[in-house]
Amino acid sequence: MVTINENYLKLKAGYLFPEIARRVNAFAEANPTAQIIRLGIGDVTEPLPAACREAMIRAVEEMGDRASFRGYGPEQGYEWLRQKIAEHDFQARGCAIDASEIFISDGSKCDCGNILDIFGDTNTIAVTDPVYPVYVDTNVMAGHTGPANEAGEYDGLVYLPISAENHFTAQIPQQKVDLIYLCFPNNPTGATATKEHLQAWVDYARQHGSIILFDAAYEAFITDPSLPHSIFELQGARECAIEFRSFSKNAGFTGTRCAFTVVPKSLQATTSDGSCVDLWKLWNRRQSTKFNGVSYIVQRGAEAVYSPDGRVQVEALIRFYMENARIIREQLTNAGLQVYGGVNAPYVWVKTPDALSSWDFFDKLLQSCHVVGTPGSGFGAAGEGYFRISAFNSRENVIQAMERITAKFRA
Ligand SMILES: *Cc1c(COP(=O)(O)O)cnc(C)c1O
């Protein structure tokens, strides 16, 4: 018989979202008239910006004409898109990133997992707790961990707890770690990193020869002008960081699929005999071999994000979600709850009241308010006692949900 990759057997069953669905379905069956509002899922709700839609329609027409038809594009993405990204997202913010260092892909989730292809198997890996589960599970699949314990923590990973006590920014470890996953603005806590905090990470990485895998999927939600949008705004980051970006959350491309990864040409790692290798070359080779590029139509849609109309429309989308976040923060605070995040991120991270567990609070909110959120413990052991509310929803749903919660909790 054929053998399998047994690392998959170490994975804790995809527990969080199926368990949420199970509890919501059970409740809905028992209470068929309840109007359930879902503020749990990290998916956008508003339609694509018109500029993106129009650009994609034009691209479809081009594909229908022999003269302008396109077959395979460059595996790294079209030059016109990479150029616009380099200019608008990086050079305009003072980051020395060249278009050739940008690799277009069909998603940040896959890039975060695929990046492990170019690293060795003996690296020490650090993640925050709570964390976006993709970073952990892809390392488990790649055989970089031992089994999980009762709390769901995998042997061999370094967990950096984040909580209200450290303002949801991990303490920089005393020990040396090789790969560090950072996500700012953060999913699930909605926390952000100051320039000083990120600079300390970059300095740590330079000192220890580590590499930071920086997930900036939510950078567009930053409202505080003093906060960095890219890790490449920090001194020395070109020598120690890879950045993941996506059009999913800013332009609503979760179902359209386009993202990119920045691998500086100055970034190096070593072979087992100590010689230095450019990671750009490895990632370029990896993508050229295993990936055939993002659809021409979708890349034209992504390009339109940088057009004058596209920029205005994307800003309006972000403002819409951030107004939801503001309402959620204000109303939950009125209800007497302690809230974090939601100022530079579309997630509000709530301390559960009366020392309720994350799941007990989930049940309470579902049963008494018919509102669904995400238990913090689903993102890691240190998320216990917290709860995530997403601002991705219609204004009506957000207002309704908040009215129900304030009515229930203020009383
Ligand atoms: C949504 C999200 C992404 C983006 O994933 P895509 O595959 O590009 O849709 C990346 N990182 C985090 C933390 C996210 O929440």
PDB file of C-alpha atoms and ligand atoms in Angstrom, residues 107-110 132 135 183 187 215 217-218 246 248-249 254 257 259 347, ligand 1:
ATOM      1  CA  GLY A 107      -3.866  34.205  -2.376  1.00  0.00           C
ATOM      2  CA  SER A 108      -1.914  34.996   0.741  1.00  0.00           C
ATOM      3  CA  LYS A 109      -3.137  31.892   2.472  1.00  0.00           C
ATOM      4  CA  CYS A 110      -1.423  29.684  -0.100  1.00  0.00           C
ATOM      5  CA  TYR A 132      -4.008  32.798  12.267  1.00  0.00           C
ATOM      6  CA  TYR A 135       0.927  29.429   9.933  1.00  0.00           C
ATOM      7  CA  CYS A 183       0.592  39.606  11.433  1.00  0.00           C
ATOM      8  CA  ASN A 187      -6.170  38.725  12.891  1.00  0.00           C
ATOM      9  CA  ASP A 215       1.457  39.119   7.020  1.00  0.00           C
ATOM     10  CA  ALA A 217      -3.322  41.374   4.782  1.00  0.00           C
ATOM     11  CA  TYR A 218      -5.059  44.127   6.786  1.00  0.00           C
ATOM     12  CA  SER A 246      -3.625  40.400  -0.461  1.00  0.00           C
ATOM     13  CA  SER A 248      -8.905  40.003  -0.399  1.00  0.00           C
ATOM     14  CA  LYS A 249      -9.728  42.367   2.425  1.00  0.00           C
ATOM     15  CA  THR A 254     -11.817  36.936  -1.277  1.00  0.00           C
ATOM     16  CA  ARG A 257      -8.410  35.737  -5.705  1.00  0.00           C
ATOM     17  CA  ALA A 259      -2.477  38.534  -3.644  1.00  0.00           C
ATOM     18  CA  TYR A 347     -11.792  42.917  14.102  1.00  0.00           C
TER      19      TYR A 347
HETATM   20  C1  LIG B   1      -7.783  36.975   5.015  1.00  0.00           C
HETATM   21  C2  LIG B   1      -6.380  36.778   5.430  1.00  0.00           C
HETATM   22  C3  LIG B   1      -5.376  36.611   4.475  1.00  0.00           C
HETATM   23  C4  LIG B   1      -5.666  36.681   2.992  1.00  0.00           C
HETATM   24  O1  LIG B   1      -5.836  35.430   2.454  1.00  0.00           O
HETATM   25  P1  LIG B   1      -6.138  35.258   0.898  1.00  0.00           P
HETATM   26  O2  LIG B   1      -5.743  33.833   0.648  1.00  0.00           O
HETATM   27  O3  LIG B   1      -5.284  36.223   0.145  1.00  0.00           O
HETATM   28  O4  LIG B   1      -7.602  35.496   0.699  1.00  0.00           O
HETATM   29  C5  LIG B   1      -4.069  36.461   4.911  1.00  0.00           C
HETATM   30  N1  LIG B   1      -3.761  36.484   6.215  1.00  0.00           N
HETATM   31  C6  LIG B   1      -4.694  36.657   7.164  1.00  0.00           C
HETATM   32  C7  LIG B   1      -4.295  36.716   8.583  1.00  0.00           C
HETATM   33  C8  LIG B   1      -6.035  36.799   6.793  1.00  0.00           C
HETATM   34  O5  LIG B   1      -6.966  36.949   7.746  1.00  0.00           O
END
